[in-house]
Amino acid sequence: MTRPRPKAATRAYGVYRPVLPVTSPRNPDRMVYTGDADGRCEIFAWDRSTGAERQLTDRPHGTLLCAIDDDEAVWWFDEDRDGSGGWRTQDFDGGPDRPALAGVEHGQPAGLALTAGGTVAIGIRSPGGLSVHMGRRGGRGTAVLRGADSGTLCDLAPDGGLLAVSGPAHSARAVTLLTPDGTTVAVLSGTGGRTWALGFAPVPAPSPGPTPVPGPGRTLLLVMRERAGRYHLGTWAPGRGLELLPWCSFDTETTARWYPGPGSARVLLRQDRHGRSRLFTADLDRRVLTPVPTPEGSILDAAPAADGDVHFIWTDAVNVPRALSLSGAPLPGQSQWRLPRFGHRQDLWTPGPDGPVHTFVTTPADRPAPYPLVLLVHGGPADHDRDAYDPMVQALVCSGFAVARVNYRGSTGYGPRWRSAHSEGVGHTQVADLVRARAELLDRGIGSEGAVGLCGTSWGGYLTLLAMGTRPDLWNAGVAVKPLADCATAFRHSTPALQALDTALFGGTPDQVPDAYAHASPSSYAAAIRSPLLIVAARRDAKCPPEQVEAYLAVLRAGGVAHELMWLDSGHDGYDGADHLAVIQRSLSFLGRGLPSAPVQVGPSPNPERR
């Protein structure tokens, strides 16, 4: 199966970074990928055998998602500045582009699946919910599913006879299996353990369980389920149901992909553990799990190629992310970069009520401690900070700041219990961990009283605002970028998928549990803020809508709280590097003024220098 790379694969760190190429199922030398076009994300085609590269798209605000089918037609998502659009296709070797399927309404992308036989399925998310259409490239799409409250198209079986749709992993409809006429064949519940669908096996599929699945062309779906504090790989087949593989489980978050090719019984797994990554191969026939040797650091994405190679995006704290292959074969986006040696690194583990809190610390290499200290707070909350290059870290450290990245409770990469820990309330639990990390950093002499700031984006911006309001005596400056600022208002202006997540997180809607939303909302504490505050918000943000930022700003103004404001004409996830760099520069200047012992000048550009 050919599916587009997820959006998160390109912009975890604020500016462009490489994305894994998508390889032609017919010719492993032909690839499409999202690359850098003068600071924007655009789609490129690359032929490894000739070295020829061609830019397919050139849109004012960038293009992100792409795929390639068995006929070597390139697919890309044509979206407007609000993130709404539709799929278009173009031949690998050039020519006009055209709509992929006629009759499919515009909306946000919610999954694409392409089969070798030419049948395709497209998921689109709109205000009316999720819709799924099937058809053949260039033809008219037929609606299979309309109006689902939330969900994403996961995959289409190779014979085109079964679709997998993913709902919230914790819900009673974590995975729904449908036929092309819309009939529900099976539903996998996540109420007894969060459950994810990962994709259908190539045909004919292996039969790893003790109960064989008869017949050629049998359908097998790869599944991950959380159970008893671990993540278990499993498979689902019609007539047999879900079967977990006891020999293949992990203590922290892990995802998996089938190796391509008929009859493949091999799976590539990527585990995120304590801020670093590991790869494994699993042979489902032999029931053997084998580590794949990779450099220490973070693997941001990995995929097996049609020729048996493995492609992956690797980085660590001082190396810019780049696409690599186990075989050493060249991949697009492998330009070498030169970075200055900009800091010293260390890991800290601070005792806490649910276990130690892990913090990545980077300090300037050219001056002694203590330093003005910035806690750079990650988003999510289902995410984590990694041993990975971050241009914001480099910019801060080169400007004389120490940077601490805290994997507070709720972060991924530390197991199910850590991820679900909210013993002190939503948001307040995470703020308590930031406070603990701050105390240890000051006790160790890395930072000093009177010069400690916060900076975060999205959920990290939410925690920045909440910490500034609930513990105003501890922070001397704060930067909140595209934050969740008023929980109830955000719910009312949000997407169905995010409303479902909030309902699960808070135990109901704002009308059902208003006190829970108020207790977690930064707007409830905004009037108490004492230190300089910069808010960066986006007018087209569907995840952290501008209406809820305006509600928060109204509280600040009513309380006479001084603040600075920067509006962007973009969505939550911008594809234009100029916006990201403008935010970095404004944040550096603001923090330099707000933290007493910090230099005011802006340090070296966070863009590495090409060689």
Coordinates of C-alpha atoms in Angstrom, one line a residue:
M1 CA 0.0 0.0 0.0
T2 CA 1.1 3.6 -0.7
R3 CA 0.1 6.2 1.8
P4 CA 1.2 9.8 2.3
R5 CA 3.6 10.7 5.1
P6 CA 1.9 12.2 8.1
K7 CA 1.9 16.0 8.6
A8 CA 3.9 15.8 11.8
A9 CA 6.9 14.4 9.8
T10 CA 7.9 17.8 8.5
R11 CA 7.6 20.5 11.1
A12 CA 8.2 19.4 14.7
Y13 CA 10.9 22.0 15.1
G14 CA 9.4 25.1 13.6
V15 CA 11.3 25.3 10.3
Y16 CA 11.6 22.9 7.3
R17 CA 13.4 19.6 7.8
P18 CA 13.7 16.6 5.5
V19 CA 10.8 14.1 5.0
L20 CA 11.2 10.5 4.0
P21 CA 10.8 10.1 0.3
V22 CA 7.9 7.9 -1.0
T23 CA 9.2 5.3 -3.3
S24 CA 7.4 4.1 -6.5
P25 CA 6.1 0.6 -6.0
R26 CA 7.2 -0.2 -9.5
N27 CA 10.7 1.3 -9.5
P28 CA 12.6 1.9 -6.3
D29 CA 14.8 4.5 -8.0
R30 CA 11.9 6.8 -8.5
M31 CA 10.8 8.8 -5.5
V32 CA 8.6 11.8 -4.5
Y33 CA 9.2 13.9 -1.4
T34 CA 8.5 17.2 0.3
G35 CA 11.5 19.4 0.0
D36 CA 12.7 23.0 0.6
A37 CA 11.8 25.5 -2.0
D38 CA 13.1 28.9 -0.9
G39 CA 11.9 28.4 2.6
R40 CA 8.6 26.7 1.7
C41 CA 7.6 23.0 1.6
E42 CA 7.0 21.9 -1.9
I43 CA 6.7 18.5 -3.7
F44 CA 9.7 17.1 -5.8
A45 CA 10.2 14.1 -8.0
W46 CA 13.6 12.5 -8.0
D47 CA 15.1 9.7 -10.1
R48 CA 18.0 8.1 -8.3
S49 CA 19.3 6.3 -11.5
T50 CA 19.8 9.6 -13.4
G51 CA 20.0 12.1 -10.5
A52 CA 17.3 14.1 -12.2
E53 CA 15.1 16.2 -9.8
R54 CA 12.0 18.1 -10.7
Q55 CA 9.9 20.4 -8.5
L56 CA 6.2 19.5 -9.1
T57 CA 4.4 22.2 -7.0
D58 CA 5.0 25.9 -6.6
R59 CA 2.3 27.4 -4.3
P60 CA 2.5 30.7 -2.4
H61 CA 2.1 29.0 1.0
G62 CA 3.7 25.6 0.3
T63 CA 2.6 22.1 -0.2
L64 CA 3.1 19.2 2.2
L65 CA 1.4 15.8 1.5
C66 CA 2.4 13.6 -1.4
A67 CA 2.3 10.0 -2.6
I68 CA 3.0 7.9 -5.7
D69 CA 0.9 5.1 -7.1
D70 CA 1.8 1.9 -9.1
D71 CA 1.3 3.8 -12.4
E72 CA 3.9 6.4 -11.2
A73 CA 1.3 9.1 -10.9
V74 CA 2.3 11.6 -8.2
W75 CA -0.5 12.6 -5.7
W76 CA -0.3 15.9 -3.8
F77 CA -2.8 17.8 -1.6
D78 CA -3.8 21.2 -2.9
E79 CA -4.9 23.1 0.1
D80 CA -5.8 26.8 0.8
R81 CA -4.4 28.9 3.6
D82 CA -7.1 27.5 5.9
G83 CA -6.0 23.9 5.3
S84 CA -8.9 22.9 3.1
G85 CA -8.5 21.5 -0.4
G86 CA -8.4 18.3 -2.4
W87 CA -6.0 15.8 -4.0
R88 CA -4.5 16.3 -7.4
T89 CA -2.3 14.1 -9.6
Q90 CA 0.4 14.5 -12.1
D91 CA 2.6 12.1 -14.1
F92 CA 6.0 11.5 -12.6
D93 CA 7.7 12.7 -15.8
G94 CA 5.6 15.9 -16.0
G95 CA 2.5 17.1 -17.7
P96 CA -0.7 18.8 -16.5
D97 CA -2.1 18.2 -13.0
R98 CA -5.7 17.3 -12.6
P99 CA -8.2 16.4 -9.8
A100 CA -7.6 12.9 -8.4
L101 CA -11.3 12.0 -7.9
A102 CA -14.3 14.0 -9.2
G103 CA -17.2 14.6 -6.9
V104 CA -15.2 14.7 -3.6
E105 CA -15.9 17.8 -1.6
H106 CA -13.0 20.0 -0.4
G107 CA -11.9 19.7 3.2
Q108 CA -8.9 18.8 5.4
P109 CA -6.9 15.6 4.4
A110 CA -7.9 12.6 6.5
G111 CA -6.1 9.7 4.9
L112 CA -5.2 8.4 1.4
A113 CA -4.8 4.8 0.4
L114 CA -3.7 3.5 -3.1
T115 CA -3.8 -0.1 -4.3
A116 CA -1.8 -1.9 -7.0
G117 CA -5.1 -2.6 -8.8
G118 CA -5.8 1.1 -9.2
T119 CA -8.6 1.5 -6.6
V120 CA -8.1 4.4 -4.3
A121 CA -9.7 5.7 -1.1
I122 CA -9.7 9.3 0.1
G123 CA -10.6 10.6 3.5
I124 CA -11.7 14.2 3.9
R125 CA -12.5 16.0 7.1
S126 CA -15.0 18.9 7.0
P127 CA -17.4 20.6 9.5
G128 CA -19.8 17.8 8.8
G129 CA -17.3 15.2 10.0
L130 CA -15.2 12.5 8.2
S131 CA -16.2 11.3 4.7
V132 CA -14.5 8.5 2.7
H133 CA -14.7 8.2 -1.1
M134 CA -13.5 5.4 -3.3
G135 CA -12.8 5.2 -7.1
R136 CA -10.1 5.1 -9.7
R137 CA -7.7 7.9 -10.4
G138 CA -9.2 10.5 -12.7
G139 CA -12.7 9.0 -12.3
R140 CA -15.6 9.9 -10.1
G141 CA -15.5 9.1 -6.4
T142 CA -18.3 7.1 -4.6
A143 CA -19.0 7.9 -1.0
V144 CA -18.5 5.0 1.4
L145 CA -18.8 6.9 4.6
R146 CA -20.2 10.3 5.5
G147 CA -20.6 12.3 8.6
A148 CA -18.5 10.3 11.1
D149 CA -17.9 12.5 14.1
S150 CA -14.2 12.0 14.1
G151 CA -11.7 9.7 12.5
T152 CA -9.1 9.1 9.8
L153 CA -8.9 6.7 6.9
C154 CA -6.1 4.3 7.9
D155 CA -5.8 2.0 4.9
L156 CA -7.5 0.1 2.1
A157 CA -7.0 -3.6 1.7
P158 CA -4.9 -4.5 -1.4
D159 CA -7.9 -6.1 -3.2
G160 CA -10.0 -3.0 -2.5
G161 CA -12.5 -5.0 -0.5
L162 CA -12.1 -3.6 3.0
L163 CA -11.3 -0.2 4.5
A164 CA -9.9 0.5 8.0
V165 CA -11.0 3.8 9.6
S166 CA -9.3 4.9 12.9
G167 CA -11.3 6.7 15.6
P168 CA -10.0 7.9 18.9
A169 CA -7.7 5.2 20.2
H170 CA -9.5 5.1 23.6
S171 CA -13.0 4.9 22.2
A172 CA -15.5 2.1 21.6
R173 CA -14.8 2.6 17.9
A174 CA -11.0 2.7 17.8
V175 CA -10.9 0.9 14.5
T176 CA -13.9 0.3 12.1
L177 CA -13.6 -2.2 9.2
L178 CA -16.0 -1.4 6.3
T179 CA -16.7 -2.8 2.9
P180 CA -17.0 -0.5 -0.1
D181 CA -20.8 -0.5 0.2
G182 CA -20.5 1.0 3.7
T183 CA -21.3 -2.2 5.6
T184 CA -19.5 -2.5 8.9
V185 CA -17.7 -5.8 9.1
A186 CA -16.0 -5.4 12.5
V187 CA -15.3 -2.8 15.2
L188 CA -12.2 -2.9 17.5
S189 CA -12.8 -1.2 20.8
G190 CA -10.2 0.8 22.6
T191 CA -12.0 1.0 25.9
G192 CA -10.1 -1.9 27.4
G193 CA -6.8 -0.6 26.0
R194 CA -6.1 2.0 23.5
T195 CA -5.9 0.5 20.0
W196 CA -4.5 1.7 16.7
A197 CA -4.7 0.3 13.1
L198 CA -1.4 0.4 11.3
G199 CA -2.2 -0.9 7.8
F200 CA -3.1 -3.9 5.7
A201 CA -0.5 -6.5 4.7
P202 CA 0.6 -7.0 1.1
V203 CA -1.1 -9.9 -0.6
P204 CA -1.0 -12.7 0.0
A205 CA -0.6 -12.0 3.7
P206 CA 1.2 -14.1 6.3
S207 CA -0.6 -16.0 8.9
P208 CA 1.4 -15.5 12.1
G209 CA -1.2 -16.8 14.6
P210 CA -1.7 -20.4 15.8
T211 CA -5.0 -20.4 13.9
P212 CA -4.2 -20.2 10.1
V213 CA -6.2 -17.9 7.9
P214 CA -6.9 -19.9 4.8
G215 CA -6.8 -18.9 1.2
P216 CA -4.7 -16.8 -1.1
G217 CA -5.2 -13.1 -0.9
R218 CA -6.4 -13.3 2.7
T219 CA -6.7 -9.9 4.5
L220 CA -4.5 -9.1 7.5
L221 CA -4.5 -5.8 9.4
L222 CA -1.6 -4.7 11.6
V223 CA -2.7 -3.4 15.0
M224 CA -1.1 -1.9 18.1
R225 CA -2.8 -2.2 21.5
E226 CA -2.0 -0.9 24.9
R227 CA -2.4 -3.5 27.6
A228 CA -1.0 -4.1 31.0
G229 CA 1.4 -1.2 30.8
R230 CA 2.9 -2.2 27.4
Y231 CA 2.3 -1.8 23.7
H232 CA 1.5 -5.1 22.0
L233 CA 1.7 -5.7 18.2
G234 CA -1.2 -7.7 16.9
T235 CA -3.0 -8.7 13.7
W236 CA -6.7 -8.8 12.8
A237 CA -8.2 -11.0 10.1
P238 CA -11.8 -11.6 9.0
G239 CA -13.3 -14.6 10.8
R240 CA -10.4 -14.7 13.3
G241 CA -10.5 -11.3 15.0
L242 CA -7.7 -9.5 16.8
E243 CA -4.7 -11.6 18.0
L244 CA -1.9 -10.0 20.0
L245 CA 1.6 -11.3 19.6
P246 CA 3.0 -11.9 23.1
W247 CA 6.6 -12.1 21.8
C248 CA 6.4 -8.6 20.3
S249 CA 5.6 -5.9 23.0
F250 CA 7.3 -2.7 24.2
D251 CA 7.3 -0.6 27.3
T252 CA 7.0 2.7 25.4
E253 CA 5.2 4.0 22.3
T254 CA 6.0 2.0 19.2
T255 CA 4.6 2.1 15.7
A256 CA 5.1 -0.3 12.8
R257 CA 4.9 -0.7 9.0
W258 CA 4.8 -3.8 6.8
Y259 CA 7.7 -4.4 4.5
P260 CA 6.3 -4.1 0.9
G261 CA 6.1 -7.0 -1.5
P262 CA 3.8 -10.0 -2.0
G263 CA 3.6 -12.3 0.9
S264 CA 5.7 -10.2 3.2
A265 CA 5.8 -11.5 6.7
R266 CA 8.2 -8.8 8.0
V267 CA 7.4 -5.6 9.9
L268 CA 9.6 -2.6 10.7
L269 CA 9.0 -1.1 14.1
R270 CA 10.1 2.2 15.5
Q271 CA 10.1 2.7 19.3
D272 CA 10.4 6.1 21.0
R273 CA 12.0 5.6 24.4
H274 CA 13.2 8.2 26.9
G275 CA 13.7 10.9 24.2
R276 CA 15.6 8.6 21.8
S277 CA 14.6 6.0 19.2
R278 CA 15.2 2.4 18.2
L279 CA 14.3 0.3 15.2
F280 CA 13.4 -3.4 15.1
T281 CA 12.3 -5.9 12.4
A282 CA 9.7 -8.5 13.4
D283 CA 9.4 -11.7 11.4
L284 CA 5.8 -12.8 11.9
D285 CA 6.4 -16.3 10.5
R286 CA 9.5 -17.1 12.6
R287 CA 8.3 -14.9 15.6
V288 CA 11.7 -13.2 15.9
L289 CA 12.3 -9.6 16.9
T290 CA 15.7 -8.2 15.7
P291 CA 17.2 -4.8 16.6
V292 CA 18.3 -2.7 13.6
P293 CA 21.6 -0.8 14.3
T294 CA 21.2 2.9 13.9
P295 CA 23.2 5.9 15.4
E296 CA 22.2 7.1 18.9
G297 CA 19.7 9.9 18.6
S298 CA 16.2 10.3 17.3
I299 CA 14.5 8.6 14.3
L300 CA 11.7 10.9 13.3
D301 CA 10.3 8.5 10.7
A302 CA 11.2 5.2 9.1
A303 CA 9.9 3.1 6.3
P304 CA 10.9 -0.1 4.5
A305 CA 11.5 0.3 0.8
A306 CA 10.4 -1.9 -2.0
D307 CA 13.9 -3.2 -2.6
G308 CA 14.3 -4.3 1.1
D309 CA 16.2 -1.3 2.2
V310 CA 15.1 0.9 5.2
H311 CA 14.9 4.7 4.8
F312 CA 14.8 6.8 7.9
I313 CA 15.1 10.4 9.2
W314 CA 17.8 10.6 11.8
T315 CA 19.0 13.5 14.0
D316 CA 20.5 14.3 17.4
A317 CA 21.0 17.5 19.3
V318 CA 23.7 18.9 17.1
N319 CA 22.9 17.2 13.7
V320 CA 20.2 18.6 11.4
P321 CA 17.7 15.9 10.5
R322 CA 18.5 14.1 7.3
A323 CA 17.2 11.2 5.2
L324 CA 19.4 8.1 5.4
S325 CA 19.2 4.5 4.3
L326 CA 20.6 1.3 5.9
S327 CA 22.3 0.3 2.7
G328 CA 24.0 3.7 2.3
A329 CA 22.1 4.3 -1.0
P330 CA 21.6 8.0 -1.6
L331 CA 18.3 9.6 -0.9
P332 CA 17.0 13.1 -1.7
G333 CA 17.6 15.8 0.8
Q334 CA 21.0 14.5 1.9
S335 CA 22.9 17.7 1.6
Q336 CA 25.6 18.0 4.2
W337 CA 25.3 20.8 6.7
R338 CA 27.9 22.6 8.9
L339 CA 26.8 23.5 12.4
P340 CA 28.9 25.4 15.0
R341 CA 29.6 23.6 18.3
F342 CA 27.0 25.6 20.1
G343 CA 26.6 24.0 23.5
H344 CA 27.1 21.3 26.1
R345 CA 24.4 18.7 26.6
Q346 CA 23.3 16.7 29.6
D347 CA 20.2 14.7 30.8
L348 CA 18.7 15.4 34.2
W349 CA 16.2 13.1 36.0
T350 CA 14.3 14.9 38.8
P351 CA 12.4 12.9 41.4
G352 CA 8.6 13.2 41.2
P353 CA 5.4 11.5 42.5
D354 CA 4.9 9.3 39.5
G355 CA 8.6 8.7 38.7
P356 CA 11.6 10.8 37.7
V357 CA 11.0 13.7 35.3
H358 CA 13.5 13.6 32.3
T359 CA 15.0 16.9 31.1
F360 CA 17.3 17.6 28.2
V361 CA 19.6 20.5 29.1
T362 CA 21.8 22.5 26.7
T363 CA 24.1 25.2 28.0
P364 CA 26.4 27.7 26.2
A365 CA 29.9 26.4 25.6
D366 CA 31.7 29.8 25.8
R367 CA 30.7 31.2 29.2
P368 CA 30.4 29.9 32.8
A369 CA 27.2 29.2 34.7
P370 CA 24.8 30.4 35.9
Y371 CA 22.9 31.4 32.7
P372 CA 19.6 33.0 32.0
L373 CA 17.4 30.0 31.7
V374 CA 14.5 29.2 29.3
L375 CA 12.3 26.2 29.8
L376 CA 11.3 25.3 26.2
V377 CA 8.0 23.5 26.6
H378 CA 6.9 20.9 24.1
G379 CA 3.5 20.6 22.6
G380 CA 1.1 17.7 22.3
P381 CA 0.3 16.7 25.0
A382 CA 0.9 13.4 23.2
D383 CA 4.4 14.2 22.2
H384 CA 7.9 14.5 23.8
D385 CA 11.2 16.4 23.5
R386 CA 13.9 14.3 21.9
D387 CA 17.6 14.1 21.5
A388 CA 17.1 16.0 18.2
Y389 CA 18.3 19.2 16.5
D390 CA 16.0 22.1 17.3
P391 CA 16.8 25.5 15.7
M392 CA 15.1 27.3 18.6
V393 CA 17.5 25.6 21.0
Q394 CA 20.5 26.6 18.9
A395 CA 19.3 30.2 18.6
L396 CA 18.8 30.5 22.4
V397 CA 22.0 28.8 23.3
C398 CA 24.0 30.9 20.8
S399 CA 22.4 34.0 22.4
G400 CA 23.7 33.0 25.9
F401 CA 20.7 31.2 27.3
A402 CA 20.6 27.7 28.9
V403 CA 17.7 25.7 27.6
A404 CA 15.8 23.0 29.4
R405 CA 13.3 20.7 27.6
V406 CA 11.2 18.9 30.1
N407 CA 9.3 15.7 29.4
Y408 CA 6.6 16.3 31.9
R409 CA 3.9 13.8 32.8
G410 CA 1.6 13.2 29.9
S411 CA 4.6 13.0 27.5
T412 CA 5.0 10.1 25.2
G413 CA 8.1 7.9 25.2
Y414 CA 7.9 6.9 28.9
G415 CA 5.1 4.3 29.0
P416 CA 1.3 4.3 29.4
R417 CA 1.3 5.2 33.0
W418 CA 3.4 8.3 32.5
R419 CA 1.3 9.4 29.5
S420 CA -2.0 9.2 31.4
A421 CA -0.8 10.8 34.6
H422 CA -2.9 13.8 35.5
S423 CA -3.1 13.3 39.3
E424 CA -2.9 17.1 40.0
G425 CA -5.4 18.0 37.3
V426 CA -5.1 18.6 33.5
G427 CA -2.4 21.1 32.9
H428 CA -1.6 21.6 36.6
T429 CA 0.2 18.2 36.7
Q430 CA 2.5 19.3 33.9
V431 CA 3.1 22.7 35.5
A432 CA 4.1 20.9 38.7
D433 CA 6.8 19.0 36.8
L434 CA 8.1 22.2 35.2
V435 CA 8.4 23.7 38.7
R436 CA 10.3 20.7 39.9
A437 CA 12.7 20.9 37.0
R438 CA 13.2 24.6 37.5
A439 CA 14.1 24.0 41.2
E440 CA 16.7 21.4 40.3
L441 CA 18.2 23.5 37.5
L442 CA 18.6 26.4 40.0
D443 CA 20.0 24.1 42.7
R444 CA 22.6 22.8 40.3
G445 CA 23.6 26.4 39.5
I446 CA 22.6 26.1 35.8
G447 CA 20.1 29.0 36.2
S448 CA 19.6 31.7 38.8
E449 CA 16.6 33.4 40.5
G450 CA 15.3 36.3 38.6
A451 CA 16.3 35.1 35.1
V452 CA 14.0 32.1 34.3
G453 CA 11.6 32.2 31.3
L454 CA 9.1 29.9 29.6
C455 CA 8.6 29.4 25.9
G456 CA 6.2 27.0 24.2
T457 CA 4.1 26.3 21.2
S458 CA 0.5 24.9 21.0
W459 CA 0.1 22.7 24.1
G460 CA 3.5 24.0 25.2
G461 CA 2.1 27.6 24.9
Y462 CA -0.9 26.5 27.0
L463 CA 1.4 25.3 29.7
T464 CA 3.4 28.5 29.5
L465 CA 0.3 30.6 30.1
L466 CA -1.0 28.3 32.8
A467 CA 2.3 28.3 34.7
M468 CA 2.7 32.1 34.3
G469 CA -0.8 32.5 35.9
T470 CA -0.7 29.8 38.6
R471 CA 2.9 30.3 39.7
P472 CA 3.6 34.0 38.8
D473 CA 6.5 34.3 41.3
L474 CA 8.7 31.8 39.5
W475 CA 8.9 33.2 36.0
N476 CA 10.4 36.3 34.7
A477 CA 9.2 36.2 31.1
G478 CA 7.0 34.0 28.9
V479 CA 6.4 33.4 25.2
A480 CA 3.3 31.5 24.2
V481 CA 3.1 30.6 20.4
K482 CA -0.3 29.6 19.0
P483 CA -1.5 28.5 22.5
L484 CA -4.6 27.0 23.9
A485 CA -5.6 29.9 26.1
D486 CA -9.3 29.5 27.0
C487 CA -10.4 25.8 27.1
A488 CA -14.2 26.3 26.9
T489 CA -14.0 28.8 24.0
A490 CA -11.5 26.6 22.2
F491 CA -13.9 23.6 22.4
R492 CA -16.7 25.6 20.9
H493 CA -14.7 26.7 17.9
S494 CA -12.7 23.6 17.4
T495 CA -12.9 20.6 15.1
P496 CA -14.9 17.4 15.9
A497 CA -11.7 15.4 16.3
L498 CA -10.3 17.8 18.9
Q499 CA -13.6 18.1 20.6
A500 CA -13.6 14.3 21.0
L501 CA -10.1 14.5 22.5
D502 CA -11.1 17.3 25.0
T503 CA -14.2 15.3 26.0
A504 CA -12.1 12.4 26.9
L505 CA -9.4 14.5 28.6
F506 CA -11.8 16.5 30.8
G507 CA -14.5 13.8 31.2
G508 CA -17.2 15.7 29.3
T509 CA -18.0 18.8 27.3
P510 CA -17.8 22.4 28.8
D511 CA -21.6 22.3 29.3
Q512 CA -21.3 18.9 31.2
V513 CA -18.2 19.7 33.3
P514 CA -17.7 23.5 33.3
D515 CA -15.6 23.4 36.5
A516 CA -13.1 21.0 34.9
Y517 CA -12.6 23.3 31.9
A518 CA -12.4 26.4 34.1
H519 CA -9.8 24.8 36.5
A520 CA -7.5 23.9 33.5
S521 CA -8.0 27.1 31.6
P522 CA -5.2 29.7 31.5
S523 CA -7.8 32.4 31.2
S524 CA -8.9 31.6 34.8
Y525 CA -5.5 32.8 36.1
A526 CA -4.4 35.4 33.5
A527 CA -5.1 38.4 35.8
A528 CA -2.4 37.1 38.2
I529 CA 0.5 37.3 35.7
R530 CA 3.3 39.6 36.8
S531 CA 6.0 39.2 34.3
P532 CA 6.5 40.2 30.6
L533 CA 4.4 38.1 28.3
L534 CA 4.5 37.7 24.5
I535 CA 1.6 35.9 22.7
V536 CA 1.9 34.8 19.1
A537 CA -1.4 33.7 17.5
A538 CA -2.6 32.7 14.1
R539 CA -5.7 34.0 12.4
R540 CA -6.4 30.8 10.5
D541 CA -5.6 28.4 13.4
A542 CA -8.2 25.5 13.5
K543 CA -6.5 23.7 16.4
C544 CA -6.0 26.7 18.8
P545 CA -8.6 29.0 17.3
P546 CA -8.2 32.8 17.3
E547 CA -11.5 33.3 19.2
Q548 CA -10.2 31.6 22.3
V549 CA -7.0 33.8 22.1
E550 CA -9.2 36.8 21.9
A551 CA -11.1 35.7 25.0
Y552 CA -7.8 35.3 26.9
L553 CA -6.6 38.7 25.7
A554 CA -9.8 40.3 27.1
V555 CA -9.0 38.9 30.5
L556 CA -5.4 40.3 30.3
R557 CA -6.8 43.8 29.3
A558 CA -9.4 43.8 32.0
G559 CA -6.8 42.9 34.6
G560 CA -4.3 45.5 33.3
V561 CA -1.7 42.9 32.6
A562 CA 1.0 44.1 30.3
H563 CA 1.7 42.0 27.2
E564 CA 2.9 42.0 23.7
L565 CA 1.0 40.4 20.8
M566 CA 2.0 39.1 17.4
W567 CA -0.6 37.9 14.9
L568 CA 0.2 35.6 11.9
D569 CA -1.9 35.2 8.8
S570 CA -1.5 31.4 8.9
G571 CA -2.9 28.2 10.3
H572 CA -1.6 26.2 13.2
D573 CA 1.0 24.4 11.1
G574 CA 2.5 26.8 8.6
Y575 CA 4.5 25.6 5.6
D576 CA 6.4 28.9 5.2
G577 CA 9.8 29.1 6.9
A578 CA 9.6 32.9 6.9
D579 CA 6.8 32.9 9.5
H580 CA 8.7 30.5 11.7
L581 CA 11.9 32.5 11.6
A582 CA 10.0 35.7 12.3
V583 CA 8.6 34.0 15.5
I584 CA 12.1 32.8 16.6
Q585 CA 13.6 36.3 16.1
R586 CA 10.7 38.0 18.0
S587 CA 10.9 35.5 20.8
L588 CA 14.7 35.9 21.2
S589 CA 14.5 39.7 21.3
F590 CA 11.6 39.5 23.8
L591 CA 13.4 37.0 26.1
G592 CA 16.6 39.0 25.9
R593 CA 14.8 42.1 27.3
G594 CA 12.7 40.1 29.8
L595 CA 15.5 38.1 31.5
P596 CA 17.8 40.4 33.4
S597 CA 21.2 38.7 32.8
A598 CA 20.4 37.7 29.2
P599 CA 22.1 39.4 26.2
V600 CA 19.8 41.6 24.3
Q601 CA 21.4 40.8 20.9
V602 CA 19.9 38.0 18.8
G603 CA 22.4 35.2 18.3
P604 CA 23.4 33.4 15.1
S605 CA 20.6 32.4 12.7
P606 CA 19.0 29.1 13.6
N607 CA 19.4 28.1 9.9
P608 CA 22.5 25.9 9.5
E609 CA 25.0 26.9 6.8
R610 CA 25.0 24.9 3.6
R611 CA 28.3 23.5 2.5

